[in-house]
Coordinates of C-alpha atoms in Angstrom, one line a residue:
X3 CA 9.5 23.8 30.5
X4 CA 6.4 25.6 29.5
X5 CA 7.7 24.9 26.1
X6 CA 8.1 21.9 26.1
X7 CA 5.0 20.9 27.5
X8 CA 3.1 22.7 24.8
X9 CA 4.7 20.7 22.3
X10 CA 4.0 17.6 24.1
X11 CA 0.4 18.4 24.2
X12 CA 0.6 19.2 20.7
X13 CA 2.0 16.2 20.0
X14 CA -0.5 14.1 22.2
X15 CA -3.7 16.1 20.4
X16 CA -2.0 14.6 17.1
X17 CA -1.4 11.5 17.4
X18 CA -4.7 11.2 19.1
X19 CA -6.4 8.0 17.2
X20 CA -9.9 9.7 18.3
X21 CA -9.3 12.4 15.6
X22 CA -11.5 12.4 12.4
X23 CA -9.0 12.9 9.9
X24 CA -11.1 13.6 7.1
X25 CA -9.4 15.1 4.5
X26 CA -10.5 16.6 1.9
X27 CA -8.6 17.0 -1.8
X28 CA -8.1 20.7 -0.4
X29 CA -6.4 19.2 2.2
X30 CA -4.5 17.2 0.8
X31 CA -4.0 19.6 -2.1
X32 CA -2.4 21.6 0.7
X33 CA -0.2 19.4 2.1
X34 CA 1.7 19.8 -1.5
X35 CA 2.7 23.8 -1.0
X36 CA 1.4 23.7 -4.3
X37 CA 2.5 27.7 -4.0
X38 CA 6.4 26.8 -3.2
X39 CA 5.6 23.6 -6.1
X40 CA 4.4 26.0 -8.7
X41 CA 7.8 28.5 -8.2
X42 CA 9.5 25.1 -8.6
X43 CA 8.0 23.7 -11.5
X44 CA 8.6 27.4 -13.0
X45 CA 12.1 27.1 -12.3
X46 CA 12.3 23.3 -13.3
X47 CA 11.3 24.4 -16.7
X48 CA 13.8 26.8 -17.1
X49 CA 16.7 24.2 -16.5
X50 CA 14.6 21.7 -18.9
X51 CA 14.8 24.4 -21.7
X52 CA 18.1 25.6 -21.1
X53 CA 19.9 21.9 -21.7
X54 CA 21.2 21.6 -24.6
X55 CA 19.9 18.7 -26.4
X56 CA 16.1 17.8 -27.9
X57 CA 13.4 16.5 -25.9
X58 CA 10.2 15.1 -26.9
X59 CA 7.1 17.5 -25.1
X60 CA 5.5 14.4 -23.9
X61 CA 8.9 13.1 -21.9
X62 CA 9.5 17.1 -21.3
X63 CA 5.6 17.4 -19.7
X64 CA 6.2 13.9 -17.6
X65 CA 9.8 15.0 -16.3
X66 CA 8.0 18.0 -14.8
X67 CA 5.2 16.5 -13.8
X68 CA 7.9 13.8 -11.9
X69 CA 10.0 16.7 -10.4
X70 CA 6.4 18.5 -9.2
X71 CA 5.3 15.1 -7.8
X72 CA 8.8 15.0 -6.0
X73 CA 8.4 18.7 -5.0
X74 CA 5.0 18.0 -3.3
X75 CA 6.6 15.2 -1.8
X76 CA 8.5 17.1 0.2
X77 CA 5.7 19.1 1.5
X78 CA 3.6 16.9 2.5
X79 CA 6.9 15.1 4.6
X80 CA 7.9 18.3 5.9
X81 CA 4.4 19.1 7.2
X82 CA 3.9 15.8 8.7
X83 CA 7.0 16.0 10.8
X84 CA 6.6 19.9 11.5
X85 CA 2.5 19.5 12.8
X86 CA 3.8 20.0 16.5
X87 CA 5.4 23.5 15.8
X88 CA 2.7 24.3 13.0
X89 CA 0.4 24.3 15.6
X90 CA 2.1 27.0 17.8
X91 CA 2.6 29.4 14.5
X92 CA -0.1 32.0 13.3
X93 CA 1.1 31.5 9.8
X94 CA 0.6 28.0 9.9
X95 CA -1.6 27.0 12.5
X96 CA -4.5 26.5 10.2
X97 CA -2.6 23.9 7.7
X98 CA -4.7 20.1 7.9
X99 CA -2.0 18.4 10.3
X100 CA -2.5 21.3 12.8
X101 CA -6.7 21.3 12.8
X102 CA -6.8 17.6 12.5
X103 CA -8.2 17.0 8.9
X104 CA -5.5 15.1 8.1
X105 CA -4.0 12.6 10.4
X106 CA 0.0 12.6 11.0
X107 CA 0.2 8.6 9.7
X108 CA -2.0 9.8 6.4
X109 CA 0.3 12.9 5.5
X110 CA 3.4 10.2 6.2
X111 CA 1.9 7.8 4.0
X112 CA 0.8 10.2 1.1
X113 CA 4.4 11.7 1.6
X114 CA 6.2 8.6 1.1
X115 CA 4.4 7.4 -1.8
X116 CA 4.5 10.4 -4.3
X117 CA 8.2 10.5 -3.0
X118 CA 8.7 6.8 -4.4
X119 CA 6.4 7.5 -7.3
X120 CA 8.3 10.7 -8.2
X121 CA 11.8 8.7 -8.1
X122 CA 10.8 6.4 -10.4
X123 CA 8.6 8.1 -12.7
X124 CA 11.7 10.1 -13.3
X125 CA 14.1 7.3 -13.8
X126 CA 11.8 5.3 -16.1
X127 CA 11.0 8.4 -18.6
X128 CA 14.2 10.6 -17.9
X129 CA 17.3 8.7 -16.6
X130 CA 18.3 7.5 -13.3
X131 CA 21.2 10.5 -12.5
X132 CA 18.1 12.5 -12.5
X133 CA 16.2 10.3 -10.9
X134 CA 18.9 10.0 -7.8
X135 CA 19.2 13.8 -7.7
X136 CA 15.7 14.3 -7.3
X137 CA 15.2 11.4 -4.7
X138 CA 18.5 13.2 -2.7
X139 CA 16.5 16.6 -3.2
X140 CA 13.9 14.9 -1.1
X141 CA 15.8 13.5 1.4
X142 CA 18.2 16.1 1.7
X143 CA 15.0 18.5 2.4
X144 CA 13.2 16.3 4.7
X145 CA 16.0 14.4 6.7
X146 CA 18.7 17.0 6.6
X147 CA 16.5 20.6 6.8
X148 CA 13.1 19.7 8.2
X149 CA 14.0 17.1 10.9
X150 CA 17.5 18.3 11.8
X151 CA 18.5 22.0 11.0
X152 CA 15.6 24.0 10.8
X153 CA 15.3 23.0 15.1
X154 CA 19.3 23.3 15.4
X155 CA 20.6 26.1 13.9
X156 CA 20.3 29.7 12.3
X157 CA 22.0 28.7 9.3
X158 CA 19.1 26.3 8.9
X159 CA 17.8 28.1 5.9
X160 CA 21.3 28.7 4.4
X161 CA 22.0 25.2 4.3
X162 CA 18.7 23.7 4.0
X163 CA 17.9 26.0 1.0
X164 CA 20.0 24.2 -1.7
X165 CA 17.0 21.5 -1.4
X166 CA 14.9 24.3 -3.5
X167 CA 17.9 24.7 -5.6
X168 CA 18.7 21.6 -7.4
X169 CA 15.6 21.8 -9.2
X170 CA 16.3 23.3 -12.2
X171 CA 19.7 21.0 -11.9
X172 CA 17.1 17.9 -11.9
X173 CA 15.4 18.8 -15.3
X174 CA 19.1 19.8 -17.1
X175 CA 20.1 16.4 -16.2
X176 CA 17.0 14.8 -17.1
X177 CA 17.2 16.1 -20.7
X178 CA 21.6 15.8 -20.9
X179 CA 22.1 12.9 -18.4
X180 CA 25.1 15.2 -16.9
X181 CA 25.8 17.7 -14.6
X182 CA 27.5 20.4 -15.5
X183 CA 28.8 24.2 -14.6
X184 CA 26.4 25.6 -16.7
X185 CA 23.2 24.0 -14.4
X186 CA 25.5 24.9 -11.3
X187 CA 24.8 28.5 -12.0
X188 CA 21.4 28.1 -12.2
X189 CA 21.7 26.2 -8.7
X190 CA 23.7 28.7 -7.0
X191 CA 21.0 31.9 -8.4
X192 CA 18.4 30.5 -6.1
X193 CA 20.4 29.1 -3.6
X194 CA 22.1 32.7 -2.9
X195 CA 18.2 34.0 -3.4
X196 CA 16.7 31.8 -0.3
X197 CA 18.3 33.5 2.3
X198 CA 17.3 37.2 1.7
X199 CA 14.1 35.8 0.8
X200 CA 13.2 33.7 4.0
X201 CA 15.0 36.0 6.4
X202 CA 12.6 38.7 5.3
X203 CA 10.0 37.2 6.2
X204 CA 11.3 35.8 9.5
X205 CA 11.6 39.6 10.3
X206 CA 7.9 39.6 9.4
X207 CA 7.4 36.8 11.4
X208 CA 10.3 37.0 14.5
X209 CA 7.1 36.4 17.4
X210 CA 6.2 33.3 15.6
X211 CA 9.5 31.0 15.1
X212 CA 9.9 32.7 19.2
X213 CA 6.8 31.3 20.1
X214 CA 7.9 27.6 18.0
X215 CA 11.6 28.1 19.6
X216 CA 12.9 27.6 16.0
X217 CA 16.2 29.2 15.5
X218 CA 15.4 31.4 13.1
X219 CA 18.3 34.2 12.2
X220 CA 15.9 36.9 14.1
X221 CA 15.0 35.6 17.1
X222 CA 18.9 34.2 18.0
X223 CA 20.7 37.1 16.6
X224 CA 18.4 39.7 16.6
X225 CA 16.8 42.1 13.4
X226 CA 20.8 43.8 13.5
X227 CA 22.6 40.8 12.1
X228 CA 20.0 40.0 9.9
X229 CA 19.2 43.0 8.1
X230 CA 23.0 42.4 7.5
X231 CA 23.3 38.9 6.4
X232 CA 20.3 39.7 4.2
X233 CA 22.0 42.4 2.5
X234 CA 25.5 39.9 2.9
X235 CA 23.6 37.6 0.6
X236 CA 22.4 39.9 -1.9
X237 CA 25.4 41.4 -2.9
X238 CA 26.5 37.4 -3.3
X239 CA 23.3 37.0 -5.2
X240 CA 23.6 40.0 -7.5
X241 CA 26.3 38.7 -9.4
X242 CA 26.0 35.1 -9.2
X243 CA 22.7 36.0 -11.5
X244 CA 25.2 37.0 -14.5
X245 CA 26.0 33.5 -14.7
X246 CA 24.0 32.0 -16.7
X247 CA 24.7 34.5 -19.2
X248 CA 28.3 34.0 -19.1
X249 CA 28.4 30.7 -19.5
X250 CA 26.1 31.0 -22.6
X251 CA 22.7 29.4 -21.6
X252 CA 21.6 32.8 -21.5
X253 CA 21.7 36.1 -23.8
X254 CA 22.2 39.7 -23.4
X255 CA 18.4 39.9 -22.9
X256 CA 18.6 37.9 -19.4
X257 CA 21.8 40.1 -18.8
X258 CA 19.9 43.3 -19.0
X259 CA 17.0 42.2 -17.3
X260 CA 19.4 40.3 -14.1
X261 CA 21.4 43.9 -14.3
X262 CA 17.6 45.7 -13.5
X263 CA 16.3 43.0 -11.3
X264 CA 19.3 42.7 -9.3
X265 CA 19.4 46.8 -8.9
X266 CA 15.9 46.7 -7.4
X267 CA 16.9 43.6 -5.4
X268 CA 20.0 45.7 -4.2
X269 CA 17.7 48.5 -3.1
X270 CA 15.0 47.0 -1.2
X271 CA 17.7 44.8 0.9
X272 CA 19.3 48.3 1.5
X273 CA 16.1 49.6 2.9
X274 CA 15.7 46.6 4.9
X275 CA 19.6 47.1 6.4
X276 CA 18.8 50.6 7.1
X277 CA 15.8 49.3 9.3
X278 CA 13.8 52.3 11.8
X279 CA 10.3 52.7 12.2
X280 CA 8.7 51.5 8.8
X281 CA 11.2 48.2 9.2
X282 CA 8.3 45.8 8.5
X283 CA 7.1 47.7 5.5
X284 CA 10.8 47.5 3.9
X285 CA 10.7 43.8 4.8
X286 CA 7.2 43.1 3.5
X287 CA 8.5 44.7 0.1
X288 CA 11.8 43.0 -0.1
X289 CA 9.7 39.3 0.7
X290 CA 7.2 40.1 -2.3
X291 CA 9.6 41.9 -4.5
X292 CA 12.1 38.2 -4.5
X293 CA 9.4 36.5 -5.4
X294 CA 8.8 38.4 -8.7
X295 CA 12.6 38.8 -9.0
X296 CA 13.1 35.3 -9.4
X297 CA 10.1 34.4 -11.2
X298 CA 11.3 36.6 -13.9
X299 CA 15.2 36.2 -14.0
X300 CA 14.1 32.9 -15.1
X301 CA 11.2 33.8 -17.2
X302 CA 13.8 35.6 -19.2
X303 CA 15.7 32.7 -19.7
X304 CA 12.4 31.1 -21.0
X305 CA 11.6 33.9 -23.6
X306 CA 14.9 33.8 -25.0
X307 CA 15.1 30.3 -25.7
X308 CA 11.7 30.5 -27.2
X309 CA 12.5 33.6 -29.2
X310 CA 15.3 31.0 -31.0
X311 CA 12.8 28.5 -31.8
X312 CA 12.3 28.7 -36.0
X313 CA 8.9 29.6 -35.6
X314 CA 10.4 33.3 -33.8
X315 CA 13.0 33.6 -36.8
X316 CA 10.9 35.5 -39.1
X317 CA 9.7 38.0 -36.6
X318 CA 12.9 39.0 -35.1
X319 CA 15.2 37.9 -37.7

């Protein structure tokens, strides 16, 4: 009951039509995760080089520019619905909803527009598979994840994590017009990623999501069965990251690096599954290390496709 009246008084302080909201571009700036849009775009990339098929660097810049526009989207919708339980988090108390810069109809608004924009940006200068992917990427994250599972269930982040996934899926299709196996395994490296990754933090973060009665795998199940789910999903991500090379939009050089990246993967989930006293520490490492682990699984991909551009040749050739 307690509960729920805090979120009701949230709720009330929020909709308040007393408050300023007087964003600034920071704020709004914000509202975009432009840290979450920036390993998106990264990853967008690597899908947009990886298609076969040319594309001119103009319709290659806007079809990123489209897919960030639709990534920030999504932000700014998730934070507008999520301002009641923001405001009960330490990690994200301080975001504009939560102090009032920004008022909840201005983040819906700004939300729905780049959303629209973003759709059709994307279908005017790419094509309109692409275009529909990217506009169910959006909805799937907002109406599926943020307003349904992420307050229902801890699975939420299983299931509500292939929204970060179909990224790179958006750009291959924007440059081929399909869908194919070969972008599915680019799909399926970050979707097996998201769970180790968020669940290490939610171990960080377990008095938080309590505090927001969010169903986060820690505070229903306990650190137990999520040190083990976390390492469940790494051995499932581990070789899902051969993929790509398998399938041939990769080389031996992303092979060797996903062989190292994936051993150190392996071994910081394992210190998080062994858990005792320096737990937090384990998990701190394992929620930084995925970060760079994924950043540079596909930067490999990146640098091998520019290595077989003609201006390389000569040098390694």
């Amino acid at each position: 009951m307690m509960h729920n009246a805090q979120l009701g008084a949230v709720r009330a302080s929020l909709t308040d039509e007393a408050l300023a909201g007087n964003g600034t571009a920071a704020d709004y700036l914000a509202l975009l995760k432009p840290r979450v849009m920036s390993l998106v775009v990264f990853t967008a990339l690597a899908g947009l080089i990886a298609a076969p098929g040319f594309i001119h660097p103009w319709l290659a810049c806007m079809n990123l520019f489209a897919i960030s526009l639709g990534a920030g989207a999504a932000g700014a919708l998730n934070m507008w619905y999520d301002a009641d339980i923001d405001a009960l988090m330490q990690r994200t108390s301080a975001r504009p909803l939560p102090q009032g810069r920004i008022l909840p109809r201005e983040a819906l608004g700004f939300g729905m527009t780049l959303a629209v924009a973003s759709v059709l940006l994307l279908g005017l200068v790419a094509n309109w598979l692409a275009a529909g992917l990217l506009a169910f990427t959006i909805i799937f994250y907002v109406g599926v994840y943020t307003m349904w599972l992420k307050r229902l269930t801890p699975q939420n982040i299983v299931i509500g994590g292939a929204a970060g996934a179909f990224p790179p899926m958006i750009a291959w299709t924007s440059v081929t017009g399909s869908l194919d196996l070969a972008s599915l395994s680019l799909f399926l490296v970050i979707f097996f990623w998201t769970p180790p990754h968020f669940w290490a933090l939610a171990l960080l973060r377990t008095d938080d999501y309590a505090r927001a009665r969010l169903p986060m795998l820690p505070v229903v199940s306990g650190p137990v069965e999520t040190r083990k789910q976390i390492l469940l999903y790494t051995l499932l991500l581990v070789p899902s990251s051969f993929a790509p090379a398998m399938l041939g939009i990769a080389g031996p050089l992303y092979a060797v690096a996903a062989a190292l990246l994936g051993a150190a993967f392996l071994w910081c989930a394992l210190s998080v599954h062994r858990g005792g006293r320096k737990l937090s520490h384990s998990a701190g490492r394992l929620f930084g290390f995925s970060i760079v682990y994924l950043f540079l699984l596909f930067a490999f991909i990146l640098a091998e496709h520019a290595l077989a551009l003609p201006l390389f040749q000569p040098l390694i050739g």
